[in-house]
Short mmCIF file of C-alpha atoms and ligand atoms in Angstrom, two decimals:
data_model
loop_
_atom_site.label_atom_id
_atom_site.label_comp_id
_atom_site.label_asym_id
_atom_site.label_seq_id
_atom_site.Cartn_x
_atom_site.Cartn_y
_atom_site.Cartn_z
CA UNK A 25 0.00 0.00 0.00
CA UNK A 26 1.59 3.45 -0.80
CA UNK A 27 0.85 6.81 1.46
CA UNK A 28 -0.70 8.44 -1.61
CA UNK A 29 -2.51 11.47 -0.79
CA UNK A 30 -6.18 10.82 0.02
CA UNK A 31 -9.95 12.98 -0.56
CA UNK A 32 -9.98 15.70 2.26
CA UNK A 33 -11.99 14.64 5.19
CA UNK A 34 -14.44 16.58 7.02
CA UNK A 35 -15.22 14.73 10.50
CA UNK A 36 -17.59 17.66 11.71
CA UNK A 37 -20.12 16.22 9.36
CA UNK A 38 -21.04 14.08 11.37
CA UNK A 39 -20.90 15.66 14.39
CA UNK A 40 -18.14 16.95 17.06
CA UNK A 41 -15.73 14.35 19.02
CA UNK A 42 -17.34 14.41 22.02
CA UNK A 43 -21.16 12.72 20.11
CA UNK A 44 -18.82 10.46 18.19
CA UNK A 45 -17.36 9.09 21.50
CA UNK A 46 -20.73 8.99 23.56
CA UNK A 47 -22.22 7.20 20.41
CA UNK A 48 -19.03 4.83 20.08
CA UNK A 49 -19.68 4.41 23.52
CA UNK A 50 -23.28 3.50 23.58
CA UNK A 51 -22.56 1.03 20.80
CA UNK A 52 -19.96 -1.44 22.52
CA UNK A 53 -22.70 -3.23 24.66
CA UNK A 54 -24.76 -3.65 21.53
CA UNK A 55 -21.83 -6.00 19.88
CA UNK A 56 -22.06 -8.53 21.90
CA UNK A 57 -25.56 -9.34 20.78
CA UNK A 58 -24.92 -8.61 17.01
CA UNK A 59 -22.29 -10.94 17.01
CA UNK A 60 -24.57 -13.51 18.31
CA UNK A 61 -27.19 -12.85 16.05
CA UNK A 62 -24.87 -12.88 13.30
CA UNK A 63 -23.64 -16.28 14.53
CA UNK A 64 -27.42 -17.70 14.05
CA UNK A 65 -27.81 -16.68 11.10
CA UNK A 66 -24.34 -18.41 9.84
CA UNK A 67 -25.82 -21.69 11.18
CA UNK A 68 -28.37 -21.06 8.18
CA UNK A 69 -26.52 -22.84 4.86
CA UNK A 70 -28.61 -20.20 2.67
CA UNK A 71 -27.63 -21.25 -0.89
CA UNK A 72 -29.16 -19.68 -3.25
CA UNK A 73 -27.92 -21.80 -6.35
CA UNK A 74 -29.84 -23.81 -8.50
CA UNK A 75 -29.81 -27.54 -6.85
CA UNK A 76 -29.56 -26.58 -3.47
CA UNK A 77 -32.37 -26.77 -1.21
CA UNK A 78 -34.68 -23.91 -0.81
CA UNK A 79 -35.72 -24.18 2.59
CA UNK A 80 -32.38 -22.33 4.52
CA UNK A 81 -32.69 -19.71 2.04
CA UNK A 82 -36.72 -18.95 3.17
CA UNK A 83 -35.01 -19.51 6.91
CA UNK A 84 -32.69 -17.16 6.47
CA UNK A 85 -34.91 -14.46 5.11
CA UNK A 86 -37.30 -15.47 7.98
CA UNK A 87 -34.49 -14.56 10.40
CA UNK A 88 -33.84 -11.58 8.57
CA UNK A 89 -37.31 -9.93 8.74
CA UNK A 90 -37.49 -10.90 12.65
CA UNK A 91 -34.40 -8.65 12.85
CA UNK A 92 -35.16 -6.17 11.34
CA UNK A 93 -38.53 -6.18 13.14
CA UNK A 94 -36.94 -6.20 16.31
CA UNK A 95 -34.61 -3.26 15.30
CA UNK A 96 -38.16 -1.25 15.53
CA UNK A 97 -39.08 -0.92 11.76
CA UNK A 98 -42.47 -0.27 10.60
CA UNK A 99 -42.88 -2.76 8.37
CA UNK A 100 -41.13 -5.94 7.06
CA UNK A 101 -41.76 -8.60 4.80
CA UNK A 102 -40.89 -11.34 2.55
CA UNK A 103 -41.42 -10.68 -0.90
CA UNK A 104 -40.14 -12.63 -4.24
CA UNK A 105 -40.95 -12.38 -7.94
CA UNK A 106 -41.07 -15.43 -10.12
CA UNK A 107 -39.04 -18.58 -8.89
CA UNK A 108 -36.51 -16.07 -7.36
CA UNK A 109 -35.48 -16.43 -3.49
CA UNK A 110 -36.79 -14.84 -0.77
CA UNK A 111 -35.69 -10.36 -0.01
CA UNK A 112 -36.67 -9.10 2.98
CA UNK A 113 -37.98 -5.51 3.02
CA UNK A 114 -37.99 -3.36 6.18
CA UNK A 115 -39.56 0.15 6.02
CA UNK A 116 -39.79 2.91 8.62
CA UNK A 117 -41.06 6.03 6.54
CA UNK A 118 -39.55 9.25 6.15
CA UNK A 119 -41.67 12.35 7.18
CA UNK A 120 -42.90 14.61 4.54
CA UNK A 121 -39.84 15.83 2.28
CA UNK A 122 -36.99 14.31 4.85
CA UNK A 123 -34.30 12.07 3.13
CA UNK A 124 -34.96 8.34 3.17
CA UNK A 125 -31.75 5.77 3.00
CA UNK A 126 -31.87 2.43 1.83
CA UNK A 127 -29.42 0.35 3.13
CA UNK A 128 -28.41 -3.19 0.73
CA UNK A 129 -26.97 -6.62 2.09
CA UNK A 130 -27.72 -9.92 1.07
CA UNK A 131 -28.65 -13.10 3.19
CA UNK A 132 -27.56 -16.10 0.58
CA UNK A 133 -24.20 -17.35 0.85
CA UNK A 134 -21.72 -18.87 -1.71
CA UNK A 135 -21.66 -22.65 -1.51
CA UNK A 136 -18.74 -23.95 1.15
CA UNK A 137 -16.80 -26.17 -1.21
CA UNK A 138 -15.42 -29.84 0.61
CA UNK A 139 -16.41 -28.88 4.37
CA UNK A 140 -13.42 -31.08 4.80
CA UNK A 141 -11.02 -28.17 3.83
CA UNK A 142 -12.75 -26.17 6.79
CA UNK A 143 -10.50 -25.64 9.55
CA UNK A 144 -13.61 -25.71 11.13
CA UNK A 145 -17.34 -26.30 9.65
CA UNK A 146 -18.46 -23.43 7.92
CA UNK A 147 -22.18 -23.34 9.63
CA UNK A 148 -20.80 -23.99 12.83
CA UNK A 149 -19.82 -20.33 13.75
CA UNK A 150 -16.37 -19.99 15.86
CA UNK A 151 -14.24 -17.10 16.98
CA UNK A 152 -10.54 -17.29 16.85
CA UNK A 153 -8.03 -14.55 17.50
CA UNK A 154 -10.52 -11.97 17.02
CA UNK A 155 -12.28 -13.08 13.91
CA UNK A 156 -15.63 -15.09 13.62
CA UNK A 157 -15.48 -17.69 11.22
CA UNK A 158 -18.05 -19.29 8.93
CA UNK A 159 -19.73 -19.55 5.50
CA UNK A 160 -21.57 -16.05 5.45
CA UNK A 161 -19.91 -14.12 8.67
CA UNK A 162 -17.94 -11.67 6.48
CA UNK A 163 -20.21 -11.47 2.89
CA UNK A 164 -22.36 -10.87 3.70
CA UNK A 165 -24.43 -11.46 6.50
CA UNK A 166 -22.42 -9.41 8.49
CA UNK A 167 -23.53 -6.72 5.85
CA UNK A 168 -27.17 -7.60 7.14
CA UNK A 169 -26.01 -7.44 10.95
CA UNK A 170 -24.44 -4.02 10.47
CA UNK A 171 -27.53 -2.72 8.50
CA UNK A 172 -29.30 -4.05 11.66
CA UNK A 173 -26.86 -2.94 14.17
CA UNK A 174 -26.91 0.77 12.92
CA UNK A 175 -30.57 0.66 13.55
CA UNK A 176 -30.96 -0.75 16.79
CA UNK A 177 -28.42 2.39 17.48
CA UNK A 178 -29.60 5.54 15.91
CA UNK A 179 -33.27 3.84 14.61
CA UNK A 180 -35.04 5.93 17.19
CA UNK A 181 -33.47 9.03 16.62
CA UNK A 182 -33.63 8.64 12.72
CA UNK A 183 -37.20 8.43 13.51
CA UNK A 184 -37.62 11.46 15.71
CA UNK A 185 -36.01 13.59 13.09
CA UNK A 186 -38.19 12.28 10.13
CA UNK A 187 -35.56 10.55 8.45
CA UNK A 188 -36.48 7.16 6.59
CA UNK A 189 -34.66 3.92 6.34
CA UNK A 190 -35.68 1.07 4.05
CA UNK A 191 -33.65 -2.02 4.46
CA UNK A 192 -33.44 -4.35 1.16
CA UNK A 193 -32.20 -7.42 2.06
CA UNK A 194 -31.48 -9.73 -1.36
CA UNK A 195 -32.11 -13.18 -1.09
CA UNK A 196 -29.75 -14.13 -3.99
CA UNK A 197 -26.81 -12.66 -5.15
CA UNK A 198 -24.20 -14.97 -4.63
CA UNK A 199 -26.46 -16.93 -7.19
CA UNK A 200 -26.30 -13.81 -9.55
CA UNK A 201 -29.65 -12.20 -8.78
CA UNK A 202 -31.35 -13.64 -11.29
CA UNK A 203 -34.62 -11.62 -10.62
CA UNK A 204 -33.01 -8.47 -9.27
CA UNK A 205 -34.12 -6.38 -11.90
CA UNK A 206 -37.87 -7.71 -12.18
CA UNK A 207 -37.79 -7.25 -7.99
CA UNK A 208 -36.60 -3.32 -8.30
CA UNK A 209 -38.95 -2.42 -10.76
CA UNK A 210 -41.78 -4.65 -8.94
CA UNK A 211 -40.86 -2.97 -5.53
CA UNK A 212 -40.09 0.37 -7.19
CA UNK A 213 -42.07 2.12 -4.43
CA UNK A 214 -40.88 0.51 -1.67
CA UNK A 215 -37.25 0.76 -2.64
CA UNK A 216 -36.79 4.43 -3.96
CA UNK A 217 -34.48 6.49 -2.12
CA UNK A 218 -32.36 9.40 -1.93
CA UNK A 219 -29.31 7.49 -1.08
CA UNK A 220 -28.44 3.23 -1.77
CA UNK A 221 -25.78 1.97 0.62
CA UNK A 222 -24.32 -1.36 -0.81
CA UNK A 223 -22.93 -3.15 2.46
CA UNK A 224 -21.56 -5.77 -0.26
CA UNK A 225 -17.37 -4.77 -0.46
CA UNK A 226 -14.05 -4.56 1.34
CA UNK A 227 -12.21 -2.24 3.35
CA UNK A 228 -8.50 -2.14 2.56
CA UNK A 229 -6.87 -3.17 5.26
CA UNK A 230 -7.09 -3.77 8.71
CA UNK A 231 -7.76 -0.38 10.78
CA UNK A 232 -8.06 1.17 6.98
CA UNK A 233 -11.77 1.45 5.96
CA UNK A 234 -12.55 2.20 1.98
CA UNK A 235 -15.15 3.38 -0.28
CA UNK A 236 -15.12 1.10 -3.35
CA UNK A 237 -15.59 4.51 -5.78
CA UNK A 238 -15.41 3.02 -8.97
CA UNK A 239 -16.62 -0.31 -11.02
CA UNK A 240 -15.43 -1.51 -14.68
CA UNK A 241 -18.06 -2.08 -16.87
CA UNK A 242 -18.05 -4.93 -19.69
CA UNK A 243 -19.03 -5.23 -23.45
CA UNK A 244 -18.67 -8.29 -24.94
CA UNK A 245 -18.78 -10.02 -28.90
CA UNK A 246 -18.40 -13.33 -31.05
CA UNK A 247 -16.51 -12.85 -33.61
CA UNK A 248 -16.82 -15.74 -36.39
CA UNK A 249 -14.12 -16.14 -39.05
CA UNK A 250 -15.74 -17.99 -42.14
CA UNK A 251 -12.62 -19.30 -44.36
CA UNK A 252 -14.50 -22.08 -46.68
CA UNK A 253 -17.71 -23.17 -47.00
CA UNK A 254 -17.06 -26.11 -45.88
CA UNK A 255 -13.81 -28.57 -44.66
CA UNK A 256 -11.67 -29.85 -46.95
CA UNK A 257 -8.17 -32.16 -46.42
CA UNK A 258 -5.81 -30.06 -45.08
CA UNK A 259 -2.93 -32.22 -47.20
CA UNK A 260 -5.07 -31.58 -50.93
CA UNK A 261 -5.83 -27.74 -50.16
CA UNK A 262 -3.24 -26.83 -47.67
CA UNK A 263 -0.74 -23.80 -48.67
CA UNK A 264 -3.35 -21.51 -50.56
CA UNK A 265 -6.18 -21.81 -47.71
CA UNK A 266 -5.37 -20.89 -44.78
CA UNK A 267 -7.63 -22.59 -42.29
CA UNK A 268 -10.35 -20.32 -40.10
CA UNK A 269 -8.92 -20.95 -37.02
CA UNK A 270 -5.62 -19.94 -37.51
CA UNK A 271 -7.07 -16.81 -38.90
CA UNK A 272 -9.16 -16.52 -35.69
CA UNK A 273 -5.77 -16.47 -33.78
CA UNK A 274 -4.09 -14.23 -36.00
CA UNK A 275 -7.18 -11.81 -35.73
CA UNK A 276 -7.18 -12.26 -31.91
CA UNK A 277 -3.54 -11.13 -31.39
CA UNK A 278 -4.04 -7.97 -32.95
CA UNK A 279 -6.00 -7.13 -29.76
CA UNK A 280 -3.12 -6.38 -27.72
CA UNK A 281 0.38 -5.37 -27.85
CA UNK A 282 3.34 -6.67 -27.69
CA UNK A 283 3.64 -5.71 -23.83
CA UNK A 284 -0.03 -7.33 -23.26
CA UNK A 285 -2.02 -4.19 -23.01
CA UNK A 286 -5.13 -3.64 -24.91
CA UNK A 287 -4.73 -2.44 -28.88
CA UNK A 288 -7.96 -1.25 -29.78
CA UNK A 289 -7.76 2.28 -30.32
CA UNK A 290 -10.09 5.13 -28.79
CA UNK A 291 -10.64 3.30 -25.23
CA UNK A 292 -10.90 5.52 -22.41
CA UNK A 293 -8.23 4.93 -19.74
CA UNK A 294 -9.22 6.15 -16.33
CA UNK A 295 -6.70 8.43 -14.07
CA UNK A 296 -4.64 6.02 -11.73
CA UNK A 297 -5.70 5.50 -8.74
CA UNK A 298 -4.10 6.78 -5.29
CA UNK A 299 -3.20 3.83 -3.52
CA UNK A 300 -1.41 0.05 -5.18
CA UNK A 301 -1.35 -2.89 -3.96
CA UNK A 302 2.01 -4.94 -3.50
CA UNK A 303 2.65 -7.63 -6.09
CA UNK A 304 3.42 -10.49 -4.13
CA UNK A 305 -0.37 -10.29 -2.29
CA UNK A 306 -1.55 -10.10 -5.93
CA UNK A 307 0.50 -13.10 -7.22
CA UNK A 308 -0.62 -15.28 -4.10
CA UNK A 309 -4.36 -14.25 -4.76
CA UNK A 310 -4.24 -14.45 -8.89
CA UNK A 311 -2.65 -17.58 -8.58
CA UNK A 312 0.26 -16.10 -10.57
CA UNK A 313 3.68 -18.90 -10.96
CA UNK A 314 7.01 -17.76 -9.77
CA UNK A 315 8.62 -16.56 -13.33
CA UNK A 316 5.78 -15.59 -14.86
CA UNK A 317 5.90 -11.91 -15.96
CA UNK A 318 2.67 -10.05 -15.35
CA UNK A 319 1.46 -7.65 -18.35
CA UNK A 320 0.55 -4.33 -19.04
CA UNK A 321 2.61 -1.49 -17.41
CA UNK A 322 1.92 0.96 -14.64
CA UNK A 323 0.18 0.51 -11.08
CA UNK A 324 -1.80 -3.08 -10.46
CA UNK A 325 -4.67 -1.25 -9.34
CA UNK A 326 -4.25 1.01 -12.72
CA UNK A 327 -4.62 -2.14 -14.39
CA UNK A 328 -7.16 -3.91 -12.40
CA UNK A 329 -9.37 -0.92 -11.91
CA UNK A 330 -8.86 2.29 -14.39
CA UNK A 331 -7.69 0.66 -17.83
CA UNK A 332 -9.20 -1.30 -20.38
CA UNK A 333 -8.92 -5.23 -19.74
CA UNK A 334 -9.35 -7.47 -22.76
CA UNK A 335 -9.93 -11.66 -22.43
CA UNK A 336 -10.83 -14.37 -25.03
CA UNK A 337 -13.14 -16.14 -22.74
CA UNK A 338 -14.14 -19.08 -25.44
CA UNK A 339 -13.77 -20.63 -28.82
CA UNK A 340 -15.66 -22.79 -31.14
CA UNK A 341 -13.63 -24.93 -33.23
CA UNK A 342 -13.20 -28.52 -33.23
CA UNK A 343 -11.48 -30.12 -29.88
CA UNK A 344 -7.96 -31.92 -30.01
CA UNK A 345 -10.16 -35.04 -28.94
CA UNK A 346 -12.05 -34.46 -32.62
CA UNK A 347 -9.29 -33.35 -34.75
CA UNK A 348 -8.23 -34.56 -38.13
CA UNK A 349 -6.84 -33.33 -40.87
CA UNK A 350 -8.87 -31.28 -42.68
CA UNK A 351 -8.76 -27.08 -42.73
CA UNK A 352 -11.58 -25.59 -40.04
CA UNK A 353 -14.05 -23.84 -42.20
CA UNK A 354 -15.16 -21.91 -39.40
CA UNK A 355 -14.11 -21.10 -35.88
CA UNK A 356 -15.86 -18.43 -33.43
CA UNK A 357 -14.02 -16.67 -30.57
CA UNK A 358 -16.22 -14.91 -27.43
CA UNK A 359 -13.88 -11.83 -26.48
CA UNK A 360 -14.64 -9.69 -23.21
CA UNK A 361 -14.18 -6.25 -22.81
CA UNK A 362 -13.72 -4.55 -19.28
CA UNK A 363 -14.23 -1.10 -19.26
CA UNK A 364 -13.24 1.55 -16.90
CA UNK A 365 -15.32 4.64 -15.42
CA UNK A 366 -15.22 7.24 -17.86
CA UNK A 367 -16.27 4.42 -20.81
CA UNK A 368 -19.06 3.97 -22.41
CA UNK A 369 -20.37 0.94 -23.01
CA UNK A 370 -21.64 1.74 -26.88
CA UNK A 371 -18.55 3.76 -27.49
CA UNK A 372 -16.58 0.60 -26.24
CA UNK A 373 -18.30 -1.95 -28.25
CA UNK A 374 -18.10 0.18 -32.01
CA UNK A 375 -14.03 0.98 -30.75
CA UNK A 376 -13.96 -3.21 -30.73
CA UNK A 377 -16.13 -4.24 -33.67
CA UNK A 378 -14.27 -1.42 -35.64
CA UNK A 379 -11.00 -2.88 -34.49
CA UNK A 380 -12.30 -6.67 -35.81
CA UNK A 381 -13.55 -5.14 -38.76
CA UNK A 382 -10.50 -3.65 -39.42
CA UNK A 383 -8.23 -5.97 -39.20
CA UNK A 384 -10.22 -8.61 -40.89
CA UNK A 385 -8.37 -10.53 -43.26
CA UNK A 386 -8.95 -10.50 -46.89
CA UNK A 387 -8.79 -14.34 -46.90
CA UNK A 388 -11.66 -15.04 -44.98
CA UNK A 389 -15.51 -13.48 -44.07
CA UNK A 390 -15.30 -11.58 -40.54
CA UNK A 391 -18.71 -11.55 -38.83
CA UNK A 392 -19.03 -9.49 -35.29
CA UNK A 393 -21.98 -10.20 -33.35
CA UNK A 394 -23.10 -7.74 -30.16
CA UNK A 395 -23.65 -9.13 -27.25
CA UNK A 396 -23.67 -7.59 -23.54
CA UNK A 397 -22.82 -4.23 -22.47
CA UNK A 398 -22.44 -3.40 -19.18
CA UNK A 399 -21.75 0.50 -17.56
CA UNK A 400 -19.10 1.30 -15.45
CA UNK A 401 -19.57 2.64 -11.73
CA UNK A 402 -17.84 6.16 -10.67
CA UNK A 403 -19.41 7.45 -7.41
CA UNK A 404 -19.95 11.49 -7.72
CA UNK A 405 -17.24 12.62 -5.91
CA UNK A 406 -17.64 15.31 -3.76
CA UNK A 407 -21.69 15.32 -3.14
CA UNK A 408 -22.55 15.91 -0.33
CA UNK A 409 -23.38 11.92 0.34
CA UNK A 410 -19.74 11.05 -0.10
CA UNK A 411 -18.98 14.14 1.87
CA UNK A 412 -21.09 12.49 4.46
CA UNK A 413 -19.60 8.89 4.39
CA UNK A 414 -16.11 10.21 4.84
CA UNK A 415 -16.96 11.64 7.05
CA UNK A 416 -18.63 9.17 9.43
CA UNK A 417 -15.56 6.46 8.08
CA UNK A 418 -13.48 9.28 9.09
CA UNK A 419 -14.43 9.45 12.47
CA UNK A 420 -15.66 6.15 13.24
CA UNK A 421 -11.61 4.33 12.29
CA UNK A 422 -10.06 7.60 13.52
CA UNK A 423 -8.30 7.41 9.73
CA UNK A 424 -9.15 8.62 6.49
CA UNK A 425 -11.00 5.93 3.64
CA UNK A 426 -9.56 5.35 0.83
CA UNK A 427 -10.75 5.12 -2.61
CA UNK A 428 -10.57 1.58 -4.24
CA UNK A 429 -12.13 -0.02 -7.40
CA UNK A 430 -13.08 -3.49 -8.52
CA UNK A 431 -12.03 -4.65 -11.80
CA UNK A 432 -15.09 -6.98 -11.95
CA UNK A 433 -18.91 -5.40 -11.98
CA UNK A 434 -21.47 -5.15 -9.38
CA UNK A 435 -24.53 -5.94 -12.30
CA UNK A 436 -27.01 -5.00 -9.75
CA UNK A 437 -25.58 -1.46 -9.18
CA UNK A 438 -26.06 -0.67 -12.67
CA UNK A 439 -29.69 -1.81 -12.21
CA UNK A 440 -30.30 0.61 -9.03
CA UNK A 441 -28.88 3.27 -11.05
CA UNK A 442 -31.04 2.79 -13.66
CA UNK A 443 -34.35 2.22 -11.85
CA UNK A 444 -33.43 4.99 -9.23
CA UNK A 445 -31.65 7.45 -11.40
CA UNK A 446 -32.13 10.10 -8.75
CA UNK A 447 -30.30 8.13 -5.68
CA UNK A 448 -27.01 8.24 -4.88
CA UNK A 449 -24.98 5.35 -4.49
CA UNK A 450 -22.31 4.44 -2.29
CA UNK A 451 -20.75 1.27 -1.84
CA UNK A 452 -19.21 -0.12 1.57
CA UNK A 453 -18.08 -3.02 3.22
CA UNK A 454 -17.05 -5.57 5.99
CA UNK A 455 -14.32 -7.38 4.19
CA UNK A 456 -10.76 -6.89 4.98
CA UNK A 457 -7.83 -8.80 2.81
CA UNK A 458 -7.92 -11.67 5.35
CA UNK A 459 -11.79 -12.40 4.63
CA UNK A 460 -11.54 -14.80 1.80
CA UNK A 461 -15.36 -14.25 0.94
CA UNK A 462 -15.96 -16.99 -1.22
CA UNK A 463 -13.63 -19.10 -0.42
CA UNK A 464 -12.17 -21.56 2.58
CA UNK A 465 -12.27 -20.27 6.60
CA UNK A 466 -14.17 -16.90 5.26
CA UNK A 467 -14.40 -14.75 8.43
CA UNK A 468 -14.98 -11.42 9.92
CA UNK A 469 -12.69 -9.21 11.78
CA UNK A 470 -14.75 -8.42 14.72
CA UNK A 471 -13.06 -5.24 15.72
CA UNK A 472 -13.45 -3.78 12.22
CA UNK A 473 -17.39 -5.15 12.03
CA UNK A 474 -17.90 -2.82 15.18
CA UNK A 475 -16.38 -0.04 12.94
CA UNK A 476 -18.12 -0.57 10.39
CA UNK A 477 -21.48 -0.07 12.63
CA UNK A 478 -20.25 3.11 13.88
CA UNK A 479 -19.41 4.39 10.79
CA UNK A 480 -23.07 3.16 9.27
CA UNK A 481 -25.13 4.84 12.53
CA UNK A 482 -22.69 8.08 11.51
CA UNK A 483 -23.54 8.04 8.38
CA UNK A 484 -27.86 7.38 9.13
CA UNK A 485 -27.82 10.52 11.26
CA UNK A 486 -25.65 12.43 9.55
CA UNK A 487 -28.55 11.68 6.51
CA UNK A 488 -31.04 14.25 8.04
CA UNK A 489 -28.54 16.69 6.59
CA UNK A 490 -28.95 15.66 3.19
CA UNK A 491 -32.10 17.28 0.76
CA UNK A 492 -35.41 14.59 0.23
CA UNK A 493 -37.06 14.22 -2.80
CA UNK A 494 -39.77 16.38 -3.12
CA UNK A 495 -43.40 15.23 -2.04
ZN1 LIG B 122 -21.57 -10.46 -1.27
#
């Protein structure tokens, strides 16, 4: 991690030292019971993924709304559309032209992999060393637990001051939220807002909370080569054809440079970012062999987060199992496209077609077909929200946040945006590097999870300051 300089600070936002304190203080009898809370719902193997049995995940969401009914909100249920899982909606109402915050977590889990791998099983909650461990403790149903947590806090004085809270708790996002978009539209009502906090990322480090400020987007295409119209011995008509699939390669390495960064001309590169991330850590996680030279130039975050990333992620063409010698007529390539904030998707996908196009060979029949296109995520920097948030992170780890990205895509983000084009969003976390969300011994560092609450019951009052919608 470097010292780069980070977005000024303002703690006063959210109030002077002496509130802070009182509030931090009134919060550390409240942990013990979140942490137990959080611990039942662990014990709930809510899987979301096709195959797995239902019945946790309708548990979970169960446990959920009695949370978030016991946190004192107005009104909670269950609600689904289609065959999609169980969210749990909890409302208290803001008064007439007062701000209303929804605050995002999600009760599924990922699936555990061998239990046997466990150092200890994953729905059997444990602490060790100062970290709870289990499938679900970290991502992210110690999201839900902090969403809950802030509430049972500052709930009644949100309420006294008119400010509303609506809690959207997904029921299946590990699974990819398959009905996410249907739900938001469906639930429009319920679910608009002035400002979305997504309890769904990572802090930095340890004692180092971060606001994940930006998302790459993705476009993606099929490109077919068509060489012959149809296969022919390789030994008769080899030498003046040459086949489709070598002409799929050859068109596929004119994507990037000789140094591995993208070639396609006219993609937006975002500014680097302030902080990078030390090698080795990436290695270990990327699975990266000793000797192998990583590409591209510049920061790792740079490259992960604020440039261009470019992937063939599939081919058509005969296996090895299937081969014989004749020339492949045809062969089809899937190429991916991440894109940084700043890109647009359209503008992203023409720059790529127009690079296929271009460099299609005169020996063959080039054929680009569309496919996805996903936006980027940039949170508006310096609104008063994000004002507010550094604020309250400020305060609440008595250290400035950071700024970090994700080179993958939060999908659902770009739904909220689009459904609730007036909202704000900001995107948070319980993660730390240690988590390993997703994978074996995921866990929560309790001492940041209590941080995290502070900074979220900060961040709720500190709300009232920000304009409603008007009535
Ligand atoms: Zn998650």
């Amino acid at each position: 991690m470097s010292s780069s300089p980070v977005p000024e600070q303002n703690p006063d936002l959210t109030g002077d030292a002496a509130e802070i304190e009182a509030l931090r203080a009134r919060l550390e009898p409240l942990l013990p019971e979140a942490v137990e809370d959080l611990k039942d719902l662990v014990r709930i193997p809510s899987i979301a993924f096709p195959g797995h049995d239902r019945d946790p995940v309708h548990r979970s969401a169960e446990a959920v709304a009695e949370l978030l009914r016991g946190a004192g909100m107005d009104s909670v249920s269950i609600e689904s559309v289609g065959e999609g899982a169980p969210a749990v909606i909890g409302r208290s109402p803001a008064a007439d032209g007062r701000p209303t915050v929804l605050l995002y977590a999600h009760h599924d889990v990922q699936p555990t992999g061998d239990p046997a791998d466990w150092t200890t099983p994953p729905f059997e909650p444990v602490e060790r060393e100062g970290r709870l461990y289990g499938r679900g403790a970290a991502d992210d149903k110690a999201g839900v637990m902090a969403h809950v947590t802030a509430l049972r806090l500052v709930g009644e004085e949100l309420a006294r001051d008119g400010v509303g809270v609506t809690v959207f708790v997904e029921g299946e996002e590990e699974a990819g939220s398959p009905t996410f978009r249907p739900f938001i539209e469906a639930h429009r009502e319920a679910l608009a807002a002035d400002l979305i906090v997504v309890a769904d990322s990572a802090n930095w480090a340890v004692g180092t909370p971060a606001l994940t400020t930006s998302l790459r987007g993705v476009v993606d295409v099929v490109v077919e080569v068509r060489a012959l119209e149809h296969a022919v011995h390789s030994g008769l008509f080899g030498g003046p054809v040459l086949d489709a699939l070598t002409q799929l390669s050859r068109l596929l390495a004119t994507l990037h440079d000789e140094h591995g960064e993208v070639a396609v001309e006219g993609l937006v590169r975002a500014p680097d970012p302030a902080v990078d991330m030390d090698e080795a850590d990436f290695r270990r996680d990327a699975g990266v062999p000793d000797g192998h030279a990583l590409s591209g130039s510049g920061p790792l975050t740079a490259r992960l987060w604020a440039r261009p990333a470019l992937s063939v992620i599939g081919i058509d063409a005969p296996s090895v199992r299937d081969a014989s010698n004749t020339l492949v007529p045809v062969a089809r390539a899937k190429v991916s496209l991440r894109i940084p904030p700043g890109e647009s998707p359209d503008a992203a996908m023409e720059a790529l077609v127009g690079h296929l196009e271009r460099h299609a060979p005169a020996t063959a029949a080039v054929s680009v077909r569309r496919g996805e296109r996903g936006k980027p995520y940039s949170a508006s920097q310096g609104s008063p929200a994000m004002d507010l948030a550094r604020s309250a992170f400020a305060a609440s780890w008595r250290t400035p946040a950071v700024d970090t990205g994700l080179g993958g895509s939060i999908p659902f983000i770009a739904d909220l945006l689009e459904v609730f084009p007036a909202a704000e969003v900001l995107v948070t976390g319980v993660e730390d590097p240690e988590s390993r969300a997703h994978g074996i011994d995921e866990s929560l560092h309790l001492g940041e999870f209590g941080r995290v609450c502070l900074a979220e019951a900060l961040l709720l009052r500190g709300a009232g300051s920000l304009g409603g919608r008007p009535a």
